[in-house]
Amino acid sequence: MNLSPLPLAVFVVDASGAVASWNKACEKLAGYDAATIHGMTIERIIEFDDPPGAHPRMAARADAENEAVLVCADGRRLPVRVMVAPQSLDPEQPGTYSVIVIPRAGELPPRYALIQDLPVGDIIEALPCVFYVIDQSGHLLLWNRQLEEALEMQPEELPTTNVKFFFDEKDRPAVVDKILSAFEQGGSWHEAEMIGKNGKRTAFLFQCARTSLGNVPCVFGTGLDITARKHSEHAMLVRERAITSSLNAIVITQCEEGEHRIEYVNPAFEQITGYALAEIKGKDPRFMRADGHDLEERGRIREALKRKEGVRAVLRNLRKNGEIFWNDLRIDPVANLDGEITHFVGVINDITEARHYERRLHHLAHHDPLTGLANRTLLQERLRSAIEHAMRSESCGALAFLDLDNFKHINDNFGHDAGDAVLREIAQRLSENMREEDTIARFGGDEFVLLVCHVASRERLADLLERVRRSVMRPVHAGEQEIFPGTSIGVSLFPDDGDNADRILRAADAAMYHAKTLGKNNLQFYSEELNQIVHEHLLLEASLSRAIREHQMVLDYQPKVDLRTGKVVGAEALVRWRHPVDGVIAPDRFIPVAEETGLIVPLGEWVIDEACGALKAMRMLGIEDFVISVNLSARQLRQREFAERLAATLGRHGVDARNLELEVTESQLMDHPDEAREALEELKALGVRLSIDDFGTGYSSLSHLQRFPVDYIKIDRSFLGDVGHNGHLVITRAIIALGHNLKLKVIAEGVETREQLAFLRKHQCDEMQGYYFSPALSKETLQDMVARDTRLPD
């Protein structure tokens, strides 16, 4: 028998310690009979381990474990632990106390002596539940092993702990109330979660009944482990709450003899459809169908229900107010314990807004937001389709690429609002001139594309596009401004000029660029000659990338001369491409390609590095005040951390920043003047010299020019072409005077004749460069010239 060696001996005493009642275990443990115990005080039976002379009352011993000796009737002295606790769990009924006597290990009388009055001990120990006996102080007098396991406690620990501490703090008042109810009314039941010593939690259903052990009132009971049931209930509650709270409509139908009748709908269903459960319960859900719609989907649902299988469909139904709504419907069967399908659960996701949004999104994804025209994506889809149709039907179509001329000038001078107004007006004019079956697209920025699906003849197509060009040229009124746009148009034919969208677009683009080179505002058709030009352009692009990697670039240096002393004071670094097959390629061929492709950035960094190397070599020859100028591209100027990288290059070569001059064109500065000024200020802070190249050919204003931290302005060679031309003379003199008035030095480039030189000296230009003095030289030849102090003759 594994029943715990209890019931424990319990005396009930008053506040003075007089014994009022006791249980049979007291008589068996101490050996006194009932007549002897009656009228005794607890101090005669139990010797507490008190200090000498101390006689504390029972209230002072309460709620504590006391060391003591039990004085038995036969004279034995048994070491025990004693728990004193108020006799009632109800704090409003004080006055009596339970004195629970717990023998020390090894001091117990024979086990049978304690449980001989419990013939059902084996049964209690084998119960599939916890068993307990509690006295009125709330302490255990008897329990089985299942309780020890649930509480994760040793037998000697249990009687010293009030049972309320076996539960979570928030549950204790309710547990105490149920135990008191059993004492008062004879029985009670409750559910509570017991917490083990190591944190183990077990949910129990407790059944309590009042009894007594000898003269001591007690409550005994059982606790059935309902943890699994609680988990199941919680899961069911969660599922029920999920169904109730779901934003999706849920409908449950009963399946009986091929009929499907609504049994339950959740609040979301009522909100989405407008129908309350009370008014549709027992109906077939098909009453909501939108007649004439989604017949195929509804047929799939009917077949799946017949086979008692799940199905998913997207279809339209009617709300109670008659409005059609889209729903994504999922139907699944539910089987009973015998595997029989008894119900179907339908989950309805209202996707009406999603469908509308999808349509709006599709429109936005395929149309330009500013003009409402087709965008690049939609154009390419339609172009692919048109090419396939033309090849199947052996017909002809055309693609016209339109680029507005000088649109950046419109934005810069009239503002971006005016620019947008021009784009919208051009879009409207194109729509008015094209057929409904044709596609008009905004390809990006100021580029438009016309897709003509059926071309009767090349001549009629040319007439149409010329009419379009003239339409674009008409003035556009933006506010109080009158703007005169123009356009360059390139045209390709399909399938003649290509059998896929990419080739046709490239062909039209190439024709458009050819129209630009011919003076803009004209129309050009793609041709084989243009194809050759494009091919050469692509080859040049590939070769240029390889040339930079394989160091095919070299720098020549054109000397700069001080016009007062005739001394060579600097040089402009000019990049040359020495192609292993084609020989020297001029910069005007490869620099535009480098600008378009972005290769200008690594090329520009290489040029600066080479120029710094040349300056270092000059310094080693003892030439300290020589200046080399380098042309700076717009891409380089806009690069983040360009100034920091330049400073690192100067430091690596040990070159004084004052010996390096950076040249930027007037148009570069005026593209984004505020950004350009900030970039130039960063460079100026390094100490490098700054120069405006090609001055007089751009659109700069004096107000902008004054804000740029430049040191030089460079007169473009076009103003020195014919010094006998009064117009040139006036402009050149004005530029020199302007530069000097702004405290800037003036350099003239492209000086080729004695007359030009004399004119510049007469008007006190500071420096010159050009073939009259010297062409561009190699680094070694330049070093020799400077070392020999070669000068410009008087």
Coordinates of C-alpha atoms in Angstrom, one line a residue, residues 72-457:
C72 CA 3.3 9.9 24.9
A73 CA 1.2 8.2 27.5
D74 CA 3.8 5.4 27.9
G75 CA 6.5 7.9 28.7
R76 CA 8.1 7.9 25.2
R77 CA 9.3 11.3 24.0
L78 CA 8.8 11.6 20.2
P79 CA 10.5 14.5 18.3
V80 CA 7.9 16.2 16.1
R81 CA 7.2 19.3 14.1
V82 CA 4.1 21.2 15.0
M83 CA 2.0 23.5 12.8
V84 CA -0.4 25.8 14.6
A85 CA -3.0 27.5 12.4
P86 CA -6.3 29.3 12.9
Q87 CA -9.0 26.7 12.9
S88 CA -11.1 28.5 10.3
L89 CA -10.1 29.5 6.8
D90 CA -12.5 32.4 7.3
P91 CA -10.6 35.3 8.9
E92 CA -13.9 36.6 10.4
Q93 CA -14.2 33.5 12.7
P94 CA -11.0 33.4 14.9
G95 CA -10.6 31.9 18.3
T96 CA -9.7 28.2 17.9
Y97 CA -6.5 26.7 16.4
S98 CA -5.5 23.4 14.7
V99 CA -2.4 21.9 16.2
I100 CA -1.0 19.5 13.6
V101 CA 1.6 17.1 14.9
I102 CA 4.1 15.8 12.3
P103 CA 6.4 13.0 13.5
R104 CA 10.1 13.2 12.5
A105 CA 11.3 10.6 9.9
G106 CA 12.0 7.3 11.6
E107 CA 9.9 8.2 14.6
L108 CA 6.6 6.9 13.3
P109 CA 4.8 4.0 14.9
P110 CA 4.2 1.1 12.6
R111 CA 2.5 2.2 9.4
Y112 CA -0.5 0.0 9.8
A113 CA -1.2 1.6 13.2
L114 CA -1.9 4.9 11.4
I115 CA -4.1 3.6 8.7
Q116 CA -5.8 0.7 10.3
D117 CA -9.0 2.7 10.3
L118 CA -8.6 3.2 6.5
P119 CA -9.4 -0.2 4.8
V120 CA -9.9 1.6 1.5
G121 CA -6.3 2.9 1.6
D122 CA -5.2 0.9 -1.4
I123 CA -8.2 2.1 -3.4
I124 CA -7.5 5.8 -2.5
E125 CA -3.9 5.4 -3.5
A126 CA -4.9 3.8 -6.9
L127 CA -7.5 6.5 -7.7
P128 CA -7.0 8.1 -11.2
C129 CA -7.3 11.5 -9.4
V130 CA -5.9 13.4 -6.5
F131 CA -7.4 12.6 -3.1
Y132 CA -7.1 14.9 -0.1
V133 CA -8.5 15.6 3.4
I134 CA -8.3 19.2 4.7
D135 CA -9.0 20.4 8.2
Q136 CA -10.6 23.8 9.0
S137 CA -7.2 25.5 9.2
G138 CA -6.7 24.7 5.5
H139 CA -3.9 22.1 6.0
L140 CA -3.7 18.6 4.6
L141 CA -4.3 15.7 6.9
L142 CA -4.4 13.0 4.3
W143 CA -3.5 12.7 0.6
N144 CA -2.4 10.3 -2.0
R145 CA 0.7 10.0 -4.3
Q146 CA -1.1 11.7 -7.2
L147 CA -1.3 14.9 -5.2
E148 CA 2.4 14.8 -4.4
E149 CA 3.2 14.4 -8.1
A150 CA 0.9 17.2 -9.2
L151 CA 2.5 19.6 -6.6
E152 CA 6.0 18.3 -7.2
M153 CA 6.5 18.1 -3.4
Q154 CA 7.8 15.6 -0.9
P155 CA 5.4 14.1 1.7
E156 CA 7.0 16.0 4.6
E157 CA 6.5 19.3 2.8
L158 CA 2.7 19.0 2.3
P159 CA 1.2 19.3 5.8
T160 CA 3.2 22.5 6.6
T161 CA 1.7 24.5 3.6
N162 CA -1.8 26.0 3.6
V163 CA -3.6 24.5 0.6
K164 CA -4.5 27.9 -0.8
F165 CA -0.8 28.4 -1.7
F166 CA -1.1 25.5 -4.1
F167 CA -2.9 27.8 -6.4
D168 CA -2.2 31.0 -8.3
E169 CA -2.6 34.2 -6.2
K170 CA -5.5 35.4 -8.3
D171 CA -7.4 32.1 -7.8
R172 CA -6.9 31.8 -4.0
P173 CA -10.0 33.7 -2.8
A174 CA -12.3 31.6 -4.9
V175 CA -10.6 28.3 -3.8
V176 CA -10.9 29.3 -0.1
D177 CA -14.6 30.3 -0.7
K178 CA -15.3 26.8 -2.1
I179 CA -13.6 25.0 0.8
L180 CA -15.6 27.1 3.3
S181 CA -18.8 26.4 1.4
A182 CA -18.1 22.6 1.7
F183 CA -17.6 23.0 5.5
E184 CA -20.8 25.1 5.8
Q185 CA -23.1 23.4 3.3
G186 CA -21.8 19.9 3.1
G187 CA -20.2 20.0 -0.3
S188 CA -19.0 22.1 -3.3
W189 CA -17.2 21.7 -6.6
H190 CA -14.9 24.1 -8.5
E191 CA -12.3 24.1 -11.3
A192 CA -8.9 25.5 -10.6
E193 CA -5.3 25.2 -11.8
M194 CA -2.8 23.8 -9.2
I195 CA 0.8 25.0 -9.5
G196 CA 3.6 22.6 -8.7
K197 CA 6.7 23.6 -6.7
N198 CA 8.7 23.7 -10.0
G199 CA 6.0 25.6 -11.9
K200 CA 4.1 22.6 -13.3
R201 CA 0.4 23.7 -13.9
T202 CA -2.4 21.2 -13.9
A203 CA -6.1 22.0 -14.2
F204 CA -8.4 20.0 -11.9
L205 CA -12.1 19.6 -11.3
F206 CA -12.4 19.4 -7.5
Q207 CA -15.4 17.7 -5.7
C208 CA -15.5 18.4 -1.9
A209 CA -17.6 16.9 0.9
R210 CA -17.8 17.6 4.6
T211 CA -16.8 14.8 7.1
S212 CA -14.8 14.5 10.3
L213 CA -11.8 12.5 11.5
G214 CA -12.6 11.7 15.1
N215 CA -13.8 15.0 16.6
V216 CA -12.1 17.1 14.0
P217 CA -14.3 18.5 11.2
C218 CA -12.7 18.0 7.8
V219 CA -13.4 18.3 4.1
F220 CA -12.4 15.4 1.8
G221 CA -12.5 15.4 -1.9
T222 CA -11.0 14.4 -5.3
G223 CA -9.4 16.4 -8.1
L224 CA -9.8 15.1 -11.7
D225 CA -7.2 16.3 -14.1
I226 CA -9.0 18.2 -16.8
T227 CA -6.0 19.8 -18.5
A228 CA -6.7 18.1 -21.8
R229 CA -10.4 19.2 -21.6
K230 CA -9.3 22.7 -20.8
H231 CA -7.0 22.8 -23.8
S232 CA -9.8 21.4 -26.0
E233 CA -12.3 24.0 -24.6
H234 CA -9.7 26.8 -25.1
A235 CA -9.1 25.7 -28.6
M236 CA -12.8 25.6 -29.3
L237 CA -13.3 29.0 -27.7
V238 CA -10.4 30.4 -29.9
R239 CA -12.0 28.9 -33.0
E240 CA -15.4 30.2 -32.1
R241 CA -13.9 33.6 -31.3
A242 CA -12.0 33.5 -34.6
I243 CA -15.2 32.7 -36.5
T244 CA -17.1 35.4 -34.8
S245 CA -14.3 38.0 -35.2
S246 CA -13.3 37.0 -38.7
L247 CA -13.4 39.8 -41.3
N248 CA -14.3 37.1 -43.8
A249 CA -17.9 36.0 -44.1
I250 CA -18.4 32.4 -42.9
V251 CA -21.5 30.3 -43.6
I252 CA -22.1 26.8 -42.4
T253 CA -24.7 24.7 -44.2
Q254 CA -26.2 21.3 -43.2
C255 CA -25.9 18.7 -45.9
E256 CA -28.9 16.4 -46.0
E257 CA -30.3 14.4 -49.0
G258 CA -28.5 16.6 -51.5
E259 CA -29.9 19.8 -50.0
H260 CA -27.7 22.5 -48.4
R261 CA -29.4 24.7 -45.8
I262 CA -27.9 27.5 -43.9
E263 CA -27.3 26.7 -40.3
Y264 CA -25.0 29.5 -39.1
V265 CA -23.5 32.7 -40.5
N266 CA -21.0 34.9 -38.6
P267 CA -21.3 38.7 -38.0
A268 CA -19.0 39.4 -41.0
F269 CA -21.4 37.5 -43.3
E270 CA -24.3 39.7 -42.0
Q271 CA -22.3 42.8 -42.5
I272 CA -21.0 42.0 -46.0
T273 CA -24.3 40.6 -47.4
G274 CA -26.8 42.6 -45.3
Y275 CA -28.7 39.5 -44.4
A276 CA -29.1 38.5 -40.7
L277 CA -29.0 34.8 -39.7
A278 CA -32.6 34.9 -38.5
E279 CA -34.0 35.8 -41.9
I280 CA -31.9 33.3 -44.0
K281 CA -31.5 30.3 -41.7
G282 CA -32.7 27.2 -43.5
K283 CA -32.2 28.8 -47.0
D284 CA -29.9 27.5 -49.7
P285 CA -27.0 30.0 -50.2
R286 CA -27.7 30.1 -53.9
F287 CA -30.5 32.6 -53.3
M288 CA -27.8 35.3 -53.4
R289 CA -26.5 34.5 -56.9
A290 CA -26.2 37.2 -59.5
D291 CA -28.1 35.7 -62.4
G292 CA -26.2 35.6 -65.7
H293 CA -22.8 35.8 -64.2
D294 CA -20.0 33.2 -63.5
L295 CA -22.0 30.3 -64.8
E296 CA -18.9 28.1 -65.2
E297 CA -17.7 28.8 -61.7
R298 CA -21.2 27.9 -60.2
G299 CA -21.2 24.7 -62.2
R300 CA -17.8 23.8 -60.7
I301 CA -19.3 24.4 -57.2
R302 CA -22.3 22.2 -57.8
E303 CA -20.2 19.3 -59.1
A304 CA -17.8 19.6 -56.1
L305 CA -20.8 19.5 -53.6
K306 CA -22.2 16.5 -55.3
R307 CA -18.9 14.7 -54.8
K308 CA -18.7 16.1 -51.3
E309 CA -15.3 17.7 -52.0
G310 CA -13.8 21.1 -51.3
V311 CA -13.8 23.7 -54.0
R312 CA -12.6 27.3 -54.5
A313 CA -14.2 29.8 -56.9
V314 CA -14.4 33.5 -57.6
L315 CA -17.9 34.8 -58.4
R316 CA -20.4 37.5 -58.1
N317 CA -23.3 37.5 -55.6
L318 CA -26.0 40.0 -54.6
R319 CA -26.1 41.9 -51.4
K320 CA -29.5 42.4 -49.7
N321 CA -29.7 45.9 -51.3
G322 CA -29.2 44.5 -54.8
E323 CA -25.6 45.5 -55.2
I324 CA -23.3 43.0 -56.9
F325 CA -20.2 42.1 -55.0
W326 CA -17.2 40.0 -55.9
N327 CA -16.3 37.2 -53.5
D328 CA -13.4 34.7 -53.3
L329 CA -15.3 31.6 -52.0
R330 CA -13.7 28.6 -50.4
I331 CA -16.0 25.6 -49.5
D332 CA -14.9 22.6 -47.5
P333 CA -16.7 19.5 -46.2
V334 CA -17.0 18.6 -42.5
A335 CA -17.3 15.0 -41.4
N336 CA -18.7 13.5 -38.2
L337 CA -17.0 10.9 -36.1
D338 CA -18.2 8.2 -38.4
G339 CA -16.6 9.9 -41.4
E340 CA -20.0 11.0 -42.8
I341 CA -20.1 14.4 -44.5
T342 CA -22.8 16.3 -42.6
H343 CA -21.9 20.0 -43.1
F344 CA -20.1 22.3 -45.5
V345 CA -18.2 25.5 -44.3
G346 CA -18.0 28.3 -46.8
V347 CA -15.5 31.2 -46.3
I348 CA -16.3 34.3 -48.3
N349 CA -13.7 37.0 -48.9
D350 CA -15.2 40.2 -50.2
I351 CA -12.8 41.2 -53.0
T352 CA -14.9 43.9 -54.5
E353 CA -12.6 46.7 -53.6
A354 CA -9.6 44.6 -54.5
R355 CA -11.1 44.0 -58.0
H356 CA -11.8 47.8 -58.4
Y357 CA -8.3 48.5 -57.1
E358 CA -6.8 45.9 -59.4
R359 CA -8.4 47.6 -62.4
R360 CA -7.2 51.0 -61.2
L361 CA -3.7 49.5 -60.6
H362 CA -3.7 47.9 -64.0
H363 CA -4.5 51.3 -65.5
L364 CA -1.8 53.0 -63.5
A365 CA 0.7 50.3 -64.4
H366 CA 0.0 50.8 -68.1
H367 CA -0.6 54.5 -68.4
D368 CA 1.3 57.7 -67.8
P369 CA -0.1 59.6 -64.8
L370 CA 0.6 63.0 -66.3
T371 CA -0.9 62.6 -69.8
G372 CA -3.1 59.6 -69.4
L373 CA -1.3 58.0 -72.5
A374 CA -0.1 54.5 -72.6
N375 CA 3.2 54.0 -70.9
R376 CA 6.4 52.1 -71.9
T377 CA 5.0 48.8 -70.5
L378 CA 1.7 48.9 -72.4
L379 CA 3.4 50.1 -75.6
Q380 CA 5.8 47.2 -75.6
E381 CA 3.0 44.7 -75.1
R382 CA 1.0 46.2 -78.0
L383 CA 4.1 46.6 -80.2
R384 CA 4.9 42.9 -79.7
S385 CA 1.3 42.0 -80.6
A386 CA 1.3 44.3 -83.6
I387 CA 4.6 42.8 -84.9
E388 CA 3.3 39.3 -84.6
H389 CA 0.1 40.3 -86.4
A390 CA 2.0 42.0 -89.2
M391 CA 4.2 39.0 -89.7
R392 CA 1.2 36.6 -89.8
S393 CA -0.9 38.8 -92.1
E394 CA 2.1 40.0 -94.2
S395 CA 1.1 43.6 -93.6
C396 CA 3.1 46.6 -92.4
G397 CA 3.1 48.7 -89.3
A398 CA 5.2 51.6 -88.1
L399 CA 6.7 53.0 -84.9
A400 CA 7.4 56.7 -84.7
F401 CA 9.7 58.0 -81.9
L402 CA 9.1 61.7 -81.1
D403 CA 11.5 63.7 -78.9
L404 CA 10.6 67.3 -78.1
D405 CA 13.3 69.8 -79.1
N406 CA 14.9 71.9 -76.3
F407 CA 12.4 70.8 -73.7
K408 CA 15.0 71.3 -71.0
H409 CA 15.1 74.9 -72.1
I410 CA 11.3 75.1 -71.6
N411 CA 11.6 73.7 -68.1
D412 CA 14.5 76.0 -67.1
N413 CA 13.0 79.2 -68.5
F414 CA 9.3 78.7 -67.9
G415 CA 9.2 76.3 -65.0
H416 CA 8.2 72.7 -64.6
D417 CA 4.5 73.5 -64.3
A418 CA 4.7 75.1 -67.8
G419 CA 6.7 72.0 -69.0
D420 CA 4.0 69.7 -67.7
A421 CA 1.3 71.8 -69.4
V422 CA 3.3 71.5 -72.7
L423 CA 3.4 67.7 -72.3
R424 CA -0.3 67.4 -71.6
E425 CA -1.1 69.6 -74.6
I426 CA 1.2 67.6 -76.9
A427 CA -0.5 64.4 -75.7
Q428 CA -3.9 65.9 -76.6
R429 CA -2.7 67.0 -80.1
L430 CA -1.3 63.5 -80.8
S431 CA -4.5 61.9 -79.8
E432 CA -6.5 64.2 -82.1
N433 CA -4.3 63.3 -85.1
M434 CA -4.1 59.5 -84.6
R435 CA -6.7 56.8 -85.2
E436 CA -8.5 55.1 -82.3
E437 CA -6.8 51.7 -83.1
D438 CA -3.3 53.2 -83.0
T439 CA -1.4 53.6 -79.7
I440 CA 0.0 56.8 -78.4
A441 CA 2.5 56.4 -75.5
R442 CA 4.6 58.7 -73.4
F443 CA 7.9 56.8 -73.3
G444 CA 9.5 59.0 -70.6
G445 CA 10.4 62.6 -70.0
D446 CA 9.8 64.5 -73.3
E447 CA 9.6 61.4 -75.5
F448 CA 6.4 60.1 -77.2
V449 CA 5.9 57.0 -79.3
L450 CA 3.2 56.5 -82.0
L451 CA 2.3 52.9 -82.9
V452 CA 0.6 52.7 -86.2
C453 CA -0.7 49.2 -86.7
H454 CA -1.7 49.3 -90.4
V455 CA 0.3 51.3 -92.9
A456 CA -1.2 51.7 -96.3
S457 CA 1.9 53.2 -97.8

